[in-house]
CSV table of C-alpha atoms and ligand atoms in Angstrom, one decimal:
chain,number,residue,atom,x,y,z
A,1,SER,CA,-15.9,-90.0,-15.0
A,2,PRO,CA,-14.7,-88.3,-11.8
A,3,PHE,CA,-14.3,-85.0,-13.7
A,4,ILE,CA,-18.0,-84.8,-14.6
A,5,PHE,CA,-19.0,-86.0,-11.2
A,6,SER,CA,-17.2,-83.2,-9.4
A,7,LYS,CA,-18.2,-80.7,-12.0
A,8,GLN,CA,-21.9,-81.5,-11.5
A,9,LYS,CA,-21.5,-81.4,-7.8
A,10,SER,CA,-20.0,-77.9,-7.8
A,11,VAL,CA,-22.7,-76.7,-10.2
A,12,GLY,CA,-25.3,-77.9,-7.7
A,13,ASN,CA,-23.7,-76.0,-4.8
A,14,ALA,CA,-23.1,-72.9,-6.8
A,15,GLY,CA,-26.8,-72.8,-7.7
A,16,LYS,CA,-27.8,-73.0,-4.0
A,17,ALA,CA,-29.1,-69.4,-3.7
A,18,ARG,CA,-30.6,-68.9,-7.1
A,19,GLN,CA,-31.6,-72.3,-8.5
A,20,PRO,CA,-34.6,-73.7,-6.7
A,21,ARG,CA,-34.2,-77.4,-5.9
A,22,GLN,CA,-36.9,-79.5,-7.4
A,23,LEU,CA,-40.2,-79.3,-5.7
A,24,SER,CA,-43.2,-81.3,-6.9
A,25,VAL,CA,-47.0,-81.2,-6.8
A,26,THR,CA,-47.2,-84.8,-5.8
A,27,TYR,CA,-44.5,-84.8,-3.1
A,28,TYR,CA,-46.9,-86.1,-0.3
A,29,ALA,CA,-49.0,-88.3,-2.7
A,30,LYS,CA,-48.0,-91.4,-0.8
A,31,SER,CA,-46.9,-90.1,2.7
A,32,CYS,CA,-49.8,-87.7,3.3
A,33,PRO,CA,-52.3,-87.6,0.4
A,34,GLN,CA,-54.9,-85.6,2.4
A,35,VAL,CA,-52.5,-82.8,3.3
A,36,GLU,CA,-54.2,-80.1,1.1
A,37,GLN,CA,-57.7,-81.0,2.3
A,38,LEU,CA,-56.5,-80.8,5.9
A,39,VAL,CA,-54.9,-77.4,5.4
A,40,LEU,CA,-58.0,-76.2,3.6
A,41,SER,CA,-60.3,-77.3,6.4
A,42,VAL,CA,-58.4,-74.8,8.6
A,43,THR,CA,-57.9,-71.9,6.2
A,44,SER,CA,-61.5,-71.9,5.0
A,45,GLN,CA,-62.8,-71.9,8.6
A,46,GLN,CA,-60.3,-69.2,9.5
A,47,PHE,CA,-61.4,-67.1,6.5
A,48,ILE,CA,-64.9,-67.0,7.8
A,49,GLU,CA,-63.9,-66.2,11.4
A,50,ALA,CA,-61.2,-63.7,10.6
A,51,PRO,CA,-61.0,-62.7,7.0
A,52,ILE,CA,-57.9,-60.5,7.7
A,53,SER,CA,-56.1,-63.9,7.8
A,54,ALA,CA,-56.0,-63.8,4.0
A,55,PRO,CA,-53.8,-60.8,3.5
A,56,ALA,CA,-51.9,-61.6,6.7
A,57,THR,CA,-50.9,-65.1,5.5
A,58,ILE,CA,-50.0,-64.0,2.0
A,59,ARG,CA,-47.7,-61.4,3.4
A,60,LEU,CA,-46.2,-63.9,5.9
A,61,PHE,CA,-45.3,-66.2,3.1
A,62,PHE,CA,-43.6,-63.3,1.2
A,63,HIS,CA,-41.6,-62.4,4.4
A,64,ASP,CA,-40.6,-66.0,4.9
A,65,CYS,CA,-39.4,-66.6,1.3
A,66,PHE,CA,-37.4,-63.4,1.2
A,67,VAL,CA,-35.3,-64.2,4.3
A,68,GLN,CA,-33.3,-67.4,4.1
A,69,GLY,CA,-35.7,-68.8,1.5
A,70,CYS,CA,-39.1,-70.4,1.9
A,71,ASP,CA,-38.2,-72.4,5.0
A,72,ALA,CA,-40.6,-71.3,7.7
A,73,SER,CA,-37.7,-69.4,9.4
A,74,ILE,CA,-40.3,-66.6,10.0
A,75,LEU,CA,-42.3,-68.9,12.3
A,76,ILE,CA,-39.6,-69.5,14.9
A,77,THR,CA,-39.9,-67.6,18.2
A,78,SER,CA,-37.0,-66.0,20.0
A,79,LYS,CA,-35.6,-68.0,22.9
A,80,PRO,CA,-36.8,-66.5,26.1
A,81,GLY,CA,-34.0,-64.4,27.7
A,82,SER,CA,-31.7,-64.7,24.7
A,83,LYS,CA,-30.3,-61.6,23.1
A,84,GLN,CA,-30.4,-63.3,19.7
A,85,LEU,CA,-33.8,-62.4,18.4
A,86,ALA,CA,-35.5,-64.5,15.7
A,87,GLU,CA,-36.8,-63.0,12.4
A,88,ARG,CA,-40.4,-62.4,13.6
A,89,ASP,CA,-39.2,-60.1,16.3
A,90,ALA,CA,-37.3,-57.9,13.9
A,91,GLU,CA,-38.6,-54.3,13.5
A,92,ASP,CA,-39.7,-54.9,9.8
A,93,ASN,CA,-41.8,-57.9,10.9
A,94,LYS,CA,-43.4,-56.4,13.9
A,95,ASP,CA,-46.7,-55.6,12.1
A,96,LEU,CA,-47.2,-59.1,10.6
A,97,ALA,CA,-50.6,-60.0,11.9
A,98,MET,CA,-51.0,-62.6,14.6
A,99,GLU,CA,-53.9,-64.2,12.7
A,100,ALA,CA,-51.4,-65.6,10.1
A,101,PHE,CA,-49.2,-67.2,12.7
A,102,GLU,CA,-52.2,-68.7,14.5
A,103,CYS,CA,-53.6,-70.1,11.3
A,104,ILE,CA,-50.4,-71.9,10.4
A,105,HIS,CA,-50.1,-73.2,13.9
A,106,LYS,CA,-53.7,-74.6,13.7
A,107,ALA,CA,-53.1,-76.2,10.3
A,108,LYS,CA,-49.9,-77.8,11.4
A,109,THR,CA,-51.7,-79.3,14.4
A,110,VAL,CA,-54.4,-80.8,12.2
A,111,VAL,CA,-51.8,-82.1,9.8
A,112,GLU,CA,-49.5,-83.6,12.5
A,113,ASN,CA,-52.5,-85.4,13.9
A,114,LYS,CA,-53.0,-87.3,10.7
A,115,CYS,CA,-49.5,-87.4,9.3
A,116,PRO,CA,-47.0,-87.1,12.2
A,117,GLY,CA,-43.5,-85.9,11.3
A,118,ILE,CA,-44.2,-85.8,7.5
A,119,VAL,CA,-45.2,-82.3,6.3
A,120,SER,CA,-42.9,-79.3,6.8
A,121,CYS,CA,-44.1,-76.0,8.2
A,122,SER,CA,-42.8,-74.3,5.1
A,123,ASP,CA,-45.0,-76.4,2.8
A,124,ILE,CA,-48.0,-75.8,5.0
A,125,LEU,CA,-47.4,-72.0,4.8
A,126,ALA,CA,-47.2,-72.3,1.0
A,127,ILE,CA,-50.4,-74.2,0.8
A,128,ALA,CA,-52.2,-71.8,3.2
A,129,ALA,CA,-51.1,-68.7,1.3
A,130,ARG,CA,-52.5,-70.3,-1.9
A,131,ASP,CA,-55.8,-71.2,-0.2
A,132,PHE,CA,-56.3,-67.7,1.1
A,133,LEU,CA,-55.5,-66.2,-2.3
A,134,HIS,CA,-58.2,-68.3,-3.8
A,135,LEU,CA,-60.7,-67.6,-0.9
A,136,VAL,CA,-60.4,-63.8,-1.5
A,137,GLY,CA,-61.2,-64.3,-5.2
A,138,GLY,CA,-57.7,-64.7,-6.6
A,139,PRO,CA,-56.4,-67.4,-9.0
A,140,TYR,CA,-55.9,-71.0,-7.9
A,141,TYR,CA,-52.8,-72.9,-8.7
A,142,GLN,CA,-51.2,-76.2,-7.7
A,143,VAL,CA,-48.6,-75.8,-4.9
A,144,LYS,CA,-45.3,-77.5,-5.4
A,145,LYS,CA,-44.1,-79.1,-2.2
A,146,GLY,CA,-41.0,-80.7,-0.7
A,147,ARG,CA,-39.5,-77.8,1.2
A,148,TRP,CA,-37.7,-78.5,4.5
A,149,ASP,CA,-37.8,-76.1,7.4
A,150,GLY,CA,-34.7,-74.0,8.1
A,151,LYS,CA,-32.7,-74.3,11.2
A,152,ILE,CA,-31.7,-70.6,11.4
A,153,SER,CA,-33.8,-67.6,12.2
A,154,SER,CA,-32.0,-64.3,12.9
A,155,ALA,CA,-33.6,-60.9,13.2
A,156,SER,CA,-30.4,-59.3,11.8
A,157,GLN,CA,-31.1,-60.9,8.4
A,158,VAL,CA,-34.5,-59.2,8.0
A,159,HIS,CA,-33.8,-55.5,7.3
A,160,ILE,CA,-31.6,-56.1,4.3
A,161,ASN,CA,-34.0,-58.6,2.7
A,162,ILE,CA,-37.4,-57.0,3.1
A,163,PRO,CA,-38.5,-54.0,1.0
A,164,ARG,CA,-39.8,-50.9,2.6
A,165,ALA,CA,-42.5,-48.4,1.7
A,166,ASN,CA,-39.8,-45.8,0.9
A,167,SER,CA,-37.6,-48.2,-1.1
A,168,THR,CA,-36.7,-46.8,-4.6
A,169,ILE,CA,-37.6,-48.7,-7.7
A,170,ASP,CA,-33.8,-49.3,-8.2
A,171,GLU,CA,-33.6,-50.8,-4.7
A,172,LEU,CA,-36.7,-53.0,-5.3
A,173,ILE,CA,-35.4,-54.2,-8.7
A,174,LYS,CA,-32.1,-55.1,-7.1
A,175,LEU,CA,-33.6,-56.9,-4.2
A,176,PHE,CA,-36.0,-58.9,-6.3
A,177,ASN,CA,-33.3,-59.8,-8.8
A,178,SER,CA,-31.2,-61.1,-5.9
A,179,LYS,CA,-34.0,-63.5,-5.2
A,180,GLY,CA,-34.2,-64.6,-8.9
A,181,LEU,CA,-37.3,-62.5,-9.5
A,182,THR,CA,-37.6,-60.1,-12.5
A,183,LEU,CA,-38.9,-56.6,-13.0
A,184,ASN,CA,-42.2,-58.1,-14.2
A,185,ASP,CA,-42.4,-60.3,-11.0
A,186,LEU,CA,-41.9,-57.2,-8.9
A,187,VAL,CA,-44.8,-55.4,-10.6
A,188,VAL,CA,-47.0,-58.5,-10.6
A,189,LEU,CA,-46.3,-59.5,-6.9
A,190,SER,CA,-46.9,-55.9,-5.8
A,191,GLY,CA,-50.5,-56.5,-6.9
A,192,ALA,CA,-50.9,-58.5,-3.7
A,193,HIS,CA,-51.6,-55.0,-2.3
A,194,THR,CA,-55.0,-55.3,-3.9
A,195,ILE,CA,-56.0,-56.6,-0.5
A,196,GLY,CA,-55.0,-55.7,3.1
A,197,PHE,CA,-54.1,-52.7,5.1
A,198,ALA,CA,-51.1,-50.6,6.2
A,199,HIS,CA,-50.3,-48.6,9.3
A,200,CYS,CA,-49.9,-44.8,9.1
A,201,LYS,CA,-46.2,-44.9,9.8
A,202,HIS,CA,-45.6,-46.4,6.4
A,203,PHE,CA,-47.1,-43.5,4.4
A,204,VAL,CA,-47.3,-40.6,6.8
A,205,ASN,CA,-44.3,-38.9,5.2
A,206,ARG,CA,-46.1,-38.7,1.9
A,207,LEU,CA,-48.9,-36.7,3.6
A,208,TYR,CA,-46.8,-34.0,5.4
A,209,ASN,CA,-43.2,-34.1,4.5
A,210,PHE,CA,-42.5,-35.9,1.3
A,211,LYS,CA,-38.7,-36.3,0.7
A,212,GLY,CA,-38.0,-33.6,3.2
A,213,THR,CA,-40.0,-30.9,1.3
A,214,LYS,CA,-42.5,-30.2,4.1
A,215,GLN,CA,-45.1,-30.7,1.4
A,216,SER,CA,-47.3,-33.6,0.6
A,217,ASP,CA,-46.4,-36.0,-2.2
A,218,PRO,CA,-47.7,-34.4,-5.5
A,219,SER,CA,-48.6,-37.9,-6.8
A,220,ILE,CA,-51.5,-38.5,-4.3
A,221,ASP,CA,-55.0,-37.8,-5.4
A,222,SER,CA,-56.3,-34.8,-3.4
A,223,ARG,CA,-59.3,-36.5,-2.0
A,224,LEU,CA,-57.3,-39.5,-0.8
A,225,LEU,CA,-54.8,-37.1,0.7
A,226,LYS,CA,-57.5,-35.4,2.7
A,227,ALA,CA,-59.0,-38.6,3.9
A,228,LEU,CA,-55.6,-40.1,4.9
A,229,LYS,CA,-54.6,-36.9,6.7
A,230,MET,CA,-57.8,-37.1,8.9
A,231,SER,CA,-56.9,-40.6,10.0
A,232,CYS,CA,-53.2,-40.1,10.2
A,233,PRO,CA,-52.2,-36.8,11.9
A,234,GLN,CA,-48.6,-35.7,11.5
A,235,TYR,CA,-47.9,-36.1,15.2
A,236,GLY,CA,-49.5,-38.3,17.9
A,237,GLY,CA,-51.9,-40.2,15.8
A,238,ASN,CA,-53.4,-43.6,16.6
A,239,GLY,CA,-50.6,-46.0,15.9
A,240,ALA,CA,-53.1,-48.8,15.5
A,241,PHE,CA,-55.0,-47.2,12.6
A,242,VAL,CA,-54.8,-49.0,9.3
A,243,ALA,CA,-55.7,-47.7,5.8
A,244,PRO,CA,-56.7,-50.1,3.0
A,245,PHE,CA,-54.2,-50.5,0.2
A,246,ASP,CA,-56.9,-50.7,-2.4
A,247,VAL,CA,-59.5,-47.9,-1.7
A,248,THR,CA,-62.0,-49.5,-4.0
A,249,THR,CA,-62.0,-53.2,-3.2
A,250,PRO,CA,-59.8,-53.9,-0.1
A,251,PHE,CA,-61.3,-57.4,0.5
A,252,ALA,CA,-61.3,-58.6,-3.1
A,253,PHE,CA,-58.4,-59.9,-5.1
A,254,ASP,CA,-58.7,-58.2,-8.4
A,255,ASN,CA,-56.6,-55.9,-10.7
A,256,THR,CA,-58.0,-52.6,-9.4
A,257,TYR,CA,-54.7,-52.0,-7.6
A,258,TYR,CA,-53.2,-51.1,-11.0
A,259,GLY,CA,-56.0,-48.8,-12.0
A,260,ASN,CA,-55.7,-47.1,-8.7
A,261,LEU,CA,-52.0,-46.4,-9.4
A,262,GLU,CA,-53.0,-44.7,-12.7
A,263,ALA,CA,-55.4,-42.6,-10.7
A,264,LYS,CA,-52.8,-41.5,-8.1
A,265,LEU,CA,-54.5,-43.7,-5.5
A,266,GLY,CA,-51.5,-45.8,-4.5
A,267,LEU,CA,-51.0,-46.0,-0.7
A,268,LEU,CA,-47.3,-46.5,-0.2
A,269,ALA,CA,-44.6,-44.5,-2.1
A,270,SER,CA,-43.3,-47.9,-3.4
A,271,ASP,CA,-46.8,-48.6,-4.8
A,272,GLN,CA,-47.2,-45.3,-6.6
A,273,ALA,CA,-43.5,-45.4,-7.8
A,274,LEU,CA,-44.5,-48.4,-10.0
A,275,PHE,CA,-46.6,-46.0,-12.1
A,276,LEU,CA,-44.0,-43.1,-12.0
A,277,ASP,CA,-41.0,-45.1,-13.2
A,278,PRO,CA,-40.8,-45.5,-17.0
A,279,ARG,CA,-39.5,-49.1,-16.6
A,280,THR,CA,-42.5,-50.3,-14.7
A,281,LYS,CA,-45.3,-47.9,-15.9
A,282,PRO,CA,-46.1,-49.9,-19.1
A,283,LEU,CA,-46.4,-53.1,-17.0
A,284,VAL,CA,-48.9,-51.4,-14.6
A,285,GLN,CA,-50.9,-50.1,-17.6
A,286,ASP,CA,-51.1,-53.5,-19.1
A,287,LEU,CA,-52.2,-55.2,-15.9
A,288,ALA,CA,-54.8,-52.5,-15.2
A,289,LYS,CA,-56.4,-53.4,-18.5
A,290,ASN,CA,-56.1,-57.2,-18.2
A,291,LYS,CA,-57.4,-59.0,-15.1
A,292,GLN,CA,-57.0,-62.4,-16.7
A,293,LYS,CA,-53.3,-61.7,-17.4
A,294,PHE,CA,-52.8,-60.4,-13.9
A,295,PHE,CA,-54.2,-63.6,-12.5
A,296,GLN,CA,-52.1,-65.9,-14.7
A,297,GLU,CA,-49.0,-64.0,-14.0
A,298,PHE,CA,-49.7,-63.7,-10.2
A,299,ALA,CA,-50.1,-67.5,-9.9
A,300,LEU,CA,-46.8,-68.0,-11.8
A,301,ALA,CA,-45.0,-65.4,-9.7
A,302,MET,CA,-46.2,-66.9,-6.5
A,303,ASP,CA,-44.9,-70.3,-7.6
A,304,LYS,CA,-41.6,-68.7,-8.4
A,305,MET,CA,-41.4,-66.8,-5.1
A,306,GLY,CA,-42.3,-70.1,-3.4
A,307,SER,CA,-39.2,-71.7,-4.8
A,308,ILE,CA,-36.7,-69.1,-3.4
A,309,GLY,CA,-33.8,-70.7,-1.5
A,310,VAL,CA,-35.7,-74.0,-1.0
A,311,LYS,CA,-33.9,-76.6,1.3
A,312,ARG,CA,-34.1,-80.3,0.7
A,313,GLY,CA,-33.0,-83.0,3.0
A,314,ALA,CA,-31.9,-83.4,6.7
A,315,LYS,CA,-28.5,-81.9,6.0
A,316,HIS,CA,-29.9,-78.4,5.3
A,317,GLY,CA,-33.3,-78.6,7.0
A,318,GLU,CA,-35.6,-80.2,9.4
A,319,LYS,CA,-39.3,-81.1,9.7
A,320,ARG,CA,-40.4,-79.2,12.7
A,321,LYS,CA,-43.1,-80.7,14.9
A,322,GLU,CA,-44.0,-77.3,16.4
A,323,CYS,CA,-43.5,-74.6,13.8
A,324,SER,CA,-42.5,-72.0,16.3
A,325,MET,CA,-39.8,-74.2,17.8
A,326,HIS,CA,-36.5,-75.1,16.2
A,327,MET,CA,-35.7,-78.7,17.4
B,1,HEM,C1,-42.6,-54.5,-3.5
B,1,HEM,C2,-42.3,-54.2,-2.3
B,1,HEM,C3,-43.2,-54.3,-1.1
B,1,HEM,C4,-43.2,-53.3,-0.1
B,1,HEM,C5,-42.4,-52.1,0.0
B,1,HEM,C6,-44.2,-53.8,0.8
B,1,HEM,C7,-44.5,-53.1,2.0
B,1,HEM,C8,-45.6,-53.4,2.7
B,1,HEM,C9,-46.0,-52.6,3.9
B,1,HEM,C10,-45.3,-51.4,4.5
B,1,HEM,C11,-47.2,-53.2,4.4
B,1,HEM,C12,-48.0,-52.7,5.5
B,1,HEM,C13,-47.8,-53.4,6.8
B,1,HEM,C14,-48.6,-52.9,8.0
B,1,HEM,O1,-48.6,-51.7,8.2
B,1,HEM,O2,-49.2,-53.7,8.7
B,1,HEM,C15,-47.5,-54.3,3.5
B,1,HEM,C16,-48.6,-55.1,3.6
B,1,HEM,C17,-48.9,-56.2,2.8
B,1,HEM,N1,-48.1,-56.7,1.9
B,1,HEM,FE1,-46.5,-55.8,1.1
B,1,HEM,N2,-44.8,-54.9,0.3
B,1,HEM,C18,-44.2,-55.3,-0.8
B,1,HEM,C19,-44.4,-56.4,-1.6
B,1,HEM,C20,-45.3,-57.4,-1.3
B,1,HEM,C21,-45.4,-58.7,-1.9
B,1,HEM,C22,-44.5,-59.2,-2.9
B,1,HEM,C23,-46.5,-59.3,-1.3
B,1,HEM,C24,-47.0,-60.7,-1.6
B,1,HEM,C25,-46.9,-61.4,-2.7
B,1,HEM,C26,-47.1,-58.4,-0.4
B,1,HEM,C27,-48.2,-58.7,0.4
B,1,HEM,C28,-48.7,-57.8,1.3
B,1,HEM,C29,-50.0,-57.9,1.9
B,1,HEM,C30,-51.1,-59.0,1.5
B,1,HEM,C31,-50.2,-56.9,2.9
B,1,HEM,C32,-51.4,-56.6,3.8
B,1,HEM,C33,-51.2,-57.3,5.1
B,1,HEM,C34,-52.3,-57.2,6.0
B,1,HEM,O3,-53.3,-56.5,5.7
B,1,HEM,O4,-52.2,-57.8,7.1
B,1,HEM,N3,-46.3,-57.3,-0.3
B,1,HEM,N4,-46.6,-54.4,2.5
B,2,CA,CA1,-37.4,-68.0,5.5
B,3,CA,CA1,-58.8,-55.2,-4.5
């Protein structure tokens, strides 16, 4: 009946932001069956040459999905001479590592060579992030595919959609909820900080002037505080210096991140806050005890994050030939 037809249609539109459109593991089974192998050939080589590509690409995927959905909008470069900057030139994206962009570019080139015009940049990013997660010792999961690339990339959309080191737990919960992610997803996905590094500017306030007190953050371990102060002076430090998120195993994907939080070894205020807030503390304690559970839940949460705001079809998206260039 026409009533039901129009009702279904409006439900479909209303769910645009929240309800992921259907993705599938077998999306390219006929059109490009070797896509995963092709991407892996690049990611595994890149992991040997530049292991930093692993954290960099996982973070790139996160920053893509949180702004306009998982649509490779993060890969588009600003038009030369235009005042309208693209997402990747926004302040909050400036420290995304080049290695990640290069890796996706290489993978896309290899895939285009074998399956021209078939595979979206957003699917390649999702596959590469999974590959790197596994290469650094994290869980393996099947990547659902069928994302189309977005046609919009605007720097002005970034700040409101990307969490910051000084975001409160309330703000983080709100932001994650707005993407269809739960409190549990927030705690589990933050576990990505078991690998990778951060620049001083993201935690220097904790060392010298926590919340305007002119004191250091009381929830930093004193030895870590001392070490971080040596590398990150209050004024005029080396802007290129990076500290590991996980002081114990910065290159291994494991659950030590959570144990570190219990030991006041979190790097960002937003990391340590997960152990200080009564809503998230029990989840941290649980994951610190249970690596198996962390792995299972991380894989599920990545799948969920990878479904945010997914576009399907030529009306809403495109399949870019060159990931950095909107057609
Ligand atoms: C919960 C709120 C989060 C905040 C406030 C946050 C903030 C940050 C900051 C400030 C950095 C350091 C960037 C730099 O100095 O270069 C960073 C790095 C990183 N983030 Fe997050 N992040 C959050 C959640 C996530 C999520 C959900 C993921 C992925 C699932 C993720 C993955 C990473 C990775 C892997 C790095 C290391 C990048 C590298 O070493 O190149 N983060 N994050
Ligand atoms: Ca995006
Ligand atoms: Ca680790």
